[in-house]
Structure formats: structure tokens, C-alpha cells
Amino acid sequence: MTTKKKKDKKYNITLAKPWFDDREAKSAAEVVASRWLISGPKVAQFEKEFAKKIKVKYTIAVGSGSDALLIAQQALGVTEGDEVVVPNMTFVSTATSSMYLGAKPVFADIELKTYGMDPKDIEKKITKKTKGIIPVHYAGQSCDLNQIIKIAKKHGLFVLEDAAEAHLAKHQGRYVGGIGDIGIFSFTPSKPMTTGEGGMITTNNEILAKKCKLIRNFHDVGKFEWSELGFHFRMPEMMGAIGLVQLKKLSKAVAMRHAVAARYSKALEKEPAVITPFVRNNEDINFQLYTIRLNPDKLSITRDEFIHELELLGIQSRLYYPCLHRQGVFKVFGKYNDADFPNTINFSRTALSLPIYPDLSNEEADHIIYSVRQIINKYKK
């Protein structure tokens, strides 16, 4: 494509887009026709197929990834006065889910390769009140899980994998979500597969699986017999039906994301003003996001200004995610010091995610590459 065409054509490229065809609509219509709308055979089959796909023994389908985080922690025994170590850079419910159980989320800094939790900082945050660790596989990239599990075993802590973004990503040959004590996935529209909303709990522990199933359904042990605290966290049948279709397309969807990411990296990895994503190996990342960091020493504009420049060129981009310790919801735990989280602060000032999804065309990807280079050339120091 010529430069002239790139300048003349108007683009409107969103950051994410679900990959649907008529199969999802047909599957959803079958549910409506069946009139079985909550936790029926489609959800049960979705659970079974998802377990088979990522090689775990037990799966529990729920209403969202945030539901899954809350249920899993309740099953693990998190309660009032406990502390749970979480990364300072992640979606908010990784941390707030503990608060619903009366526990305190304790923030650990990230490391600047995978953008997962820094194991060295986790050690510093463990106290007598610590109950567990929730590592996040950010942007579909498996974090330093082995080291985190070693720390957890040393201190007698649980490991709850937040694999909300990491469908089919592996760590040392094993699918994430099935390596720690328990794992969770999300199926919101930006994920490699979606059910609209929806989430999945994954584990190889039968006792934890049974507890999660009870909590998901009001902790109903019989017909209107509630022995402990539970709530309505069930997955609607239509989500299960759509999930079955999406699951069949998941491997191809991840491969298509890899193709977009490879195109970006080939064009941008030698650009001094940009730090492209670290890739340990292709199995360990699904490119749920394609996150770059800007080198402030090479540019005269801020990250937010860079995002605005992309927007003017018809490209949506965004910071995923801001520092949690600066969010008002956590003020109840006192003041935090930015100096305790140097890598998270660095990330929050320099990172942005570019559009990536299966339907992104080569022409659109090339326009994004061209635009990034154009902005760099315009504002380079």
C-alpha cells in the first residue's frame, strides 16, 4: 500500500472485536427454542469440553471472570483479616474480589518482561496474615509461575491463577489455569473467545471443585437447603451454547492473533522508541493484547498524547491497566508510596495496547504500523 493511499483512506479500527459468524447465532437460537435457559446441557457440555481443552479435571462455569475470582477465594477459605498478594497492574476485580470476603489485597510490583508479578517483591509482601497469591497472566502471557509456586509452598499459601486473558497459553508445556491450586478464565468480548460475559473456574482438586459448585448455586445442598453462604453465580445456558462454538474456533483465533502480532513485531522491534512484547516462546502467549511501551528518552510526547495521535488516525488504543494502588477503592487500606512500585509506575506511564483480533486485516495492521512510525518520526527527540 502506498503512503498516499494510507493518508487518503479513513480508518476506524477498534481495539478489540469478537470473532463471530452464523454458528453462534444458530447455537443461541437452539437454546431459545429448547426453553432451558439456566445451567442446562449446553453449559455442562461447555464445562466438559473446556476441561478437555486445557487438560484439567474439573471446570465450573459461572457468570463472569470476576465471579470466578470471588468463588475460588471463598472455596480456598479466604476470610476477614486475611491478606492476598496480587499484582499492582491488573484489572480491578483481581484485587476487589478479596475485599468482598473481608480480606485485604496486598500489591506486589510487576516485572518488565512478562508484566507479571515480580517474585522478589512477592516475598517482601508476605506476612503472618497472608493466605495466598493471585498471579495474573497479563495479556495472555504466562508469568514466572514456577517461581511463584515455590514461594507459595515455602510459606504454605495457595496459588490462584488469574488466567482471565490467557486461553491456551502454556507455562513449561502445561496450560495455565491448571498449574496452581485453582484457576479462573474470563469470556468477555475482548478475550480470545467470548460468551458475552461468563467465566470458568478450573482445578485438579476435587474438594475445591465441589465447594465452588455449591457456592455458585446459593450453596444449595438439597432442595431449598442452604448450609453455608453462596449466591447466584450460574452461567446462563445461552452463554454455554455460544462458548461451545467459540471453543471450537479458539486454536485458530489464537493463531490469527499470533499472525497479527508477528506482523507488528517484525515492523517495530528494531524501533528505538518502542519496546515490543517479550515472547518466551509462542506457546506461552496468546496475544490477548499487543502491549508496547514507549521509550520516553526517544520521544517528545507522553503516552497519553501518543494515544490521542493514534485516535486522530482512526486507531483505538488504551492503557491496560493503571496502577491499582492509586485507585480510590483501596484508600481504606491507607496511603501507598509510588516508590514501592517502580516497574508498575514505569508501565503505567509508557504502555499502550494496539488493536489485535482475528478479523484485523493486513491492510489495517499495516495502517497501524505506518501510523505508529509516523507519530514516532513526528515527535522523536
PDB file of C-alpha atoms in Angstrom, residues 169-321:
ATOM      1  CA  ALA A 169      -1.275 -20.097  26.894  1.00  0.00           C
ATOM      2  CA  LYS A 170       1.228 -22.506  28.425  1.00  0.00           C
ATOM      3  CA  HIS A 171       3.990 -22.437  31.016  1.00  0.00           C
ATOM      4  CA  GLN A 172       6.728 -25.036  30.591  1.00  0.00           C
ATOM      5  CA  GLY A 173       4.445 -27.160  28.445  1.00  0.00           C
ATOM      6  CA  ARG A 174       1.348 -27.056  30.680  1.00  0.00           C
ATOM      7  CA  TYR A 175      -1.753 -24.957  30.082  1.00  0.00           C
ATOM      8  CA  VAL A 176      -2.115 -22.083  32.519  1.00  0.00           C
ATOM      9  CA  GLY A 177      -5.159 -22.213  34.742  1.00  0.00           C
ATOM     10  CA  GLY A 178      -4.380 -25.810  35.611  1.00  0.00           C
ATOM     11  CA  ILE A 179      -0.990 -25.415  37.302  1.00  0.00           C
ATOM     12  CA  GLY A 180      -1.777 -23.649  40.575  1.00  0.00           C
ATOM     13  CA  ASP A 181      -4.299 -24.814  43.170  1.00  0.00           C
ATOM     14  CA  ILE A 182      -7.113 -23.298  41.149  1.00  0.00           C
ATOM     15  CA  GLY A 183      -7.502 -21.019  38.130  1.00  0.00           C
ATOM     16  CA  ILE A 184     -10.031 -18.733  36.501  1.00  0.00           C
ATOM     17  CA  PHE A 185     -10.831 -17.573  32.966  1.00  0.00           C
ATOM     18  CA  SER A 186     -12.968 -14.752  31.576  1.00  0.00           C
ATOM     19  CA  PHE A 187     -15.060 -14.741  28.408  1.00  0.00           C
ATOM     20  CA  THR A 188     -15.771 -11.025  27.902  1.00  0.00           C
ATOM     21  CA  PRO A 189     -15.840  -9.794  24.252  1.00  0.00           C
ATOM     22  CA  SER A 190     -12.184  -8.708  24.102  1.00  0.00           C
ATOM     23  CA  LYS A 191     -10.891 -12.167  25.052  1.00  0.00           C
ATOM     24  CA  PRO A 192      -9.641 -14.791  22.533  1.00  0.00           C
ATOM     25  CA  MET A 193     -13.027 -16.466  22.981  1.00  0.00           C
ATOM     26  CA  THR A 194     -16.211 -14.919  24.328  1.00  0.00           C
ATOM     27  CA  THR A 195     -19.639 -15.804  25.620  1.00  0.00           C
ATOM     28  CA  GLY A 196     -20.613 -12.126  26.033  1.00  0.00           C
ATOM     29  CA  GLU A 197     -19.884 -12.261  29.743  1.00  0.00           C
ATOM     30  CA  GLY A 198     -19.075 -15.508  31.520  1.00  0.00           C
ATOM     31  CA  GLY A 199     -16.192 -17.140  33.338  1.00  0.00           C
ATOM     32  CA  MET A 200     -14.732 -20.539  34.178  1.00  0.00           C
ATOM     33  CA  ILE A 201     -13.092 -21.957  37.295  1.00  0.00           C
ATOM     34  CA  THR A 202     -10.507 -24.673  36.667  1.00  0.00           C
ATOM     35  CA  THR A 203      -8.840 -27.055  39.104  1.00  0.00           C
ATOM     36  CA  ASN A 204      -7.483 -30.556  39.580  1.00  0.00           C
ATOM     37  CA  ASN A 205      -8.641 -30.577  43.205  1.00  0.00           C
ATOM     38  CA  GLU A 206     -11.942 -32.435  43.685  1.00  0.00           C
ATOM     39  CA  ILE A 207     -12.688 -30.854  47.071  1.00  0.00           C
ATOM     40  CA  LEU A 208     -12.226 -27.316  45.733  1.00  0.00           C
ATOM     41  CA  ALA A 209     -14.371 -28.144  42.705  1.00  0.00           C
ATOM     42  CA  LYS A 210     -17.239 -29.361  44.894  1.00  0.00           C
ATOM     43  CA  LYS A 211     -17.036 -26.250  47.073  1.00  0.00           C
ATOM     44  CA  CYS A 212     -17.093 -23.969  44.009  1.00  0.00           C
ATOM     45  CA  LYS A 213     -20.145 -25.724  42.587  1.00  0.00           C
ATOM     46  CA  LEU A 214     -22.039 -25.252  45.852  1.00  0.00           C
ATOM     47  CA  ILE A 215     -21.073 -21.576  46.188  1.00  0.00           C
ATOM     48  CA  ARG A 216     -22.113 -20.982  42.564  1.00  0.00           C
ATOM     49  CA  ASN A 217     -25.648 -22.157  43.333  1.00  0.00           C
ATOM     50  CA  PHE A 218     -26.509 -20.479  46.669  1.00  0.00           C
ATOM     51  CA  HIS A 219     -24.692 -23.338  48.474  1.00  0.00           C
ATOM     52  CA  ASP A 220     -27.841 -25.416  47.960  1.00  0.00           C
ATOM     53  CA  VAL A 221     -27.100 -28.928  49.268  1.00  0.00           C
ATOM     54  CA  GLY A 222     -30.641 -30.146  48.680  1.00  0.00           C
ATOM     55  CA  LYS A 223     -33.961 -28.775  47.544  1.00  0.00           C
ATOM     56  CA  PHE A 224     -34.058 -25.386  49.288  1.00  0.00           C
ATOM     57  CA  GLU A 225     -31.471 -26.423  51.857  1.00  0.00           C
ATOM     58  CA  TRP A 226     -28.687 -23.897  52.284  1.00  0.00           C
ATOM     59  CA  SER A 227     -25.914 -24.991  54.613  1.00  0.00           C
ATOM     60  CA  GLU A 228     -23.410 -22.150  54.043  1.00  0.00           C
ATOM     61  CA  LEU A 229     -23.112 -18.836  52.230  1.00  0.00           C
ATOM     62  CA  GLY A 230     -23.421 -18.952  48.470  1.00  0.00           C
ATOM     63  CA  PHE A 231     -25.049 -16.868  45.778  1.00  0.00           C
ATOM     64  CA  HIS A 232     -26.369 -16.896  42.207  1.00  0.00           C
ATOM     65  CA  PHE A 233     -23.213 -17.187  40.098  1.00  0.00           C
ATOM     66  CA  ARG A 234     -24.553 -19.630  37.482  1.00  0.00           C
ATOM     67  CA  MET A 235     -23.829 -19.325  33.772  1.00  0.00           C
ATOM     68  CA  PRO A 236     -26.887 -18.858  31.530  1.00  0.00           C
ATOM     69  CA  GLU A 237     -27.465 -21.645  29.009  1.00  0.00           C
ATOM     70  CA  MET A 238     -27.080 -19.284  26.044  1.00  0.00           C
ATOM     71  CA  MET A 239     -23.545 -18.429  27.180  1.00  0.00           C
ATOM     72  CA  GLY A 240     -22.717 -22.121  27.311  1.00  0.00           C
ATOM     73  CA  ALA A 241     -24.062 -22.616  23.789  1.00  0.00           C
ATOM     74  CA  ILE A 242     -22.004 -19.730  22.397  1.00  0.00           C
ATOM     75  CA  GLY A 243     -18.993 -20.948  24.386  1.00  0.00           C
ATOM     76  CA  LEU A 244     -19.104 -24.345  22.686  1.00  0.00           C
ATOM     77  CA  VAL A 245     -18.911 -22.690  19.257  1.00  0.00           C
ATOM     78  CA  GLN A 246     -16.165 -20.295  20.339  1.00  0.00           C
ATOM     79  CA  LEU A 247     -14.135 -23.094  21.905  1.00  0.00           C
ATOM     80  CA  LYS A 248     -14.027 -24.935  18.571  1.00  0.00           C
ATOM     81  CA  LYS A 249     -12.610 -21.780  16.961  1.00  0.00           C
ATOM     82  CA  LEU A 250     -10.180 -20.939  19.781  1.00  0.00           C
ATOM     83  CA  SER A 251      -6.996 -22.524  18.398  1.00  0.00           C
ATOM     84  CA  LYS A 252      -7.496 -20.779  15.054  1.00  0.00           C
ATOM     85  CA  ALA A 253      -8.339 -17.496  16.796  1.00  0.00           C
ATOM     86  CA  VAL A 254      -5.077 -17.630  18.770  1.00  0.00           C
ATOM     87  CA  ALA A 255      -3.111 -18.472  15.613  1.00  0.00           C
ATOM     88  CA  MET A 256      -4.651 -15.457  13.851  1.00  0.00           C
ATOM     89  CA  ARG A 257      -3.696 -13.227  16.791  1.00  0.00           C
ATOM     90  CA  HIS A 258      -0.139 -14.554  16.529  1.00  0.00           C
ATOM     91  CA  ALA A 259      -0.046 -13.611  12.847  1.00  0.00           C
ATOM     92  CA  VAL A 260      -1.060 -10.010  13.632  1.00  0.00           C
ATOM     93  CA  ALA A 261       1.465  -9.829  16.486  1.00  0.00           C
ATOM     94  CA  ALA A 262       4.250 -11.159  14.265  1.00  0.00           C
ATOM     95  CA  ARG A 263       3.461  -8.501  11.682  1.00  0.00           C
ATOM     96  CA  TYR A 264       3.645  -5.769  14.319  1.00  0.00           C
ATOM     97  CA  SER A 265       6.840  -7.053  15.911  1.00  0.00           C
ATOM     98  CA  LYS A 266       8.686  -7.526  12.634  1.00  0.00           C
ATOM     99  CA  ALA A 267       7.986  -3.911  11.754  1.00  0.00           C
ATOM    100  CA  LEU A 268       8.527  -2.328  15.177  1.00  0.00           C
ATOM    101  CA  GLU A 269      11.004  -4.417  17.195  1.00  0.00           C
ATOM    102  CA  LYS A 270      14.064  -2.510  15.939  1.00  0.00           C
ATOM    103  CA  GLU A 271      12.470   0.894  16.522  1.00  0.00           C
ATOM    104  CA  PRO A 272      14.367   2.552  19.440  1.00  0.00           C
ATOM    105  CA  ALA A 273      11.272   4.458  20.584  1.00  0.00           C
ATOM    106  CA  VAL A 274       9.214   1.287  21.100  1.00  0.00           C
ATOM    107  CA  ILE A 275       9.585  -1.802  23.300  1.00  0.00           C
ATOM    108  CA  THR A 276       7.623  -4.670  21.739  1.00  0.00           C
ATOM    109  CA  PRO A 277       6.217  -7.595  23.770  1.00  0.00           C
ATOM    110  CA  PHE A 278       8.603 -10.145  25.226  1.00  0.00           C
ATOM    111  CA  VAL A 279       7.950 -13.643  23.865  1.00  0.00           C
ATOM    112  CA  ARG A 280       9.473 -16.526  25.823  1.00  0.00           C
ATOM    113  CA  ASN A 281       8.133 -18.860  23.153  1.00  0.00           C
ATOM    114  CA  ASN A 282       4.972 -18.868  21.045  1.00  0.00           C
ATOM    115  CA  GLU A 283       3.244 -21.475  23.212  1.00  0.00           C
ATOM    116  CA  ASP A 284       3.435 -19.245  26.279  1.00  0.00           C
ATOM    117  CA  ILE A 285       1.424 -16.331  24.889  1.00  0.00           C
ATOM    118  CA  ASN A 286      -1.890 -15.947  23.062  1.00  0.00           C
ATOM    119  CA  PHE A 287      -1.637 -12.191  22.375  1.00  0.00           C
ATOM    120  CA  GLN A 288      -4.897 -11.326  24.056  1.00  0.00           C
ATOM    121  CA  LEU A 289      -3.320  -7.877  23.966  1.00  0.00           C
ATOM    122  CA  TYR A 290      -0.430  -6.499  21.974  1.00  0.00           C
ATOM    123  CA  THR A 291       1.112  -4.142  24.506  1.00  0.00           C
ATOM    124  CA  ILE A 292       4.051  -1.916  23.677  1.00  0.00           C
ATOM    125  CA  ARG A 293       5.955   0.521  25.865  1.00  0.00           C
ATOM    126  CA  LEU A 294       7.242   3.850  24.617  1.00  0.00           C
ATOM    127  CA  ASN A 295      10.791   4.980  25.325  1.00  0.00           C
ATOM    128  CA  PRO A 296      10.416   8.496  26.824  1.00  0.00           C
ATOM    129  CA  ASP A 297      14.086   9.211  26.089  1.00  0.00           C
ATOM    130  CA  LYS A 298      13.322   8.991  22.368  1.00  0.00           C
ATOM    131  CA  LEU A 299      10.007  10.870  22.202  1.00  0.00           C
ATOM    132  CA  SER A 300       8.897  14.409  22.997  1.00  0.00           C
ATOM    133  CA  ILE A 301       5.269  13.420  23.725  1.00  0.00           C
ATOM    134  CA  THR A 302       3.663  11.456  26.534  1.00  0.00           C
ATOM    135  CA  ARG A 303       1.958   8.106  26.207  1.00  0.00           C
ATOM    136  CA  ASP A 304      -1.480   9.740  26.528  1.00  0.00           C
ATOM    137  CA  GLU A 305      -0.591  12.174  23.740  1.00  0.00           C
ATOM    138  CA  PHE A 306       0.581   9.229  21.617  1.00  0.00           C
ATOM    139  CA  ILE A 307      -2.796   7.533  22.156  1.00  0.00           C
ATOM    140  CA  HIS A 308      -4.535  10.735  21.066  1.00  0.00           C
ATOM    141  CA  GLU A 309      -2.404  10.910  17.908  1.00  0.00           C
ATOM    142  CA  LEU A 310      -3.413   7.340  17.047  1.00  0.00           C
ATOM    143  CA  GLU A 311      -7.049   8.248  17.634  1.00  0.00           C
ATOM    144  CA  LEU A 312      -6.766  11.095  15.109  1.00  0.00           C
ATOM    145  CA  LEU A 313      -5.608   8.490  12.593  1.00  0.00           C
ATOM    146  CA  GLY A 314      -8.625   6.247  13.257  1.00  0.00           C
ATOM    147  CA  ILE A 315      -6.936   3.823  15.646  1.00  0.00           C
ATOM    148  CA  GLN A 316      -8.191   2.996  19.129  1.00  0.00           C
ATOM    149  CA  SER A 317      -5.522   2.217  21.724  1.00  0.00           C
ATOM    150  CA  ARG A 318      -5.509   2.183  25.505  1.00  0.00           C
ATOM    151  CA  LEU A 319      -3.544   1.602  28.678  1.00  0.00           C
ATOM    152  CA  TYR A 320      -4.258  -1.847  30.119  1.00  0.00           C
ATOM    153  CA  TYR A 321      -4.078  -1.267  33.148  1.00  0.00           C
TER     154      TYR A 321
END
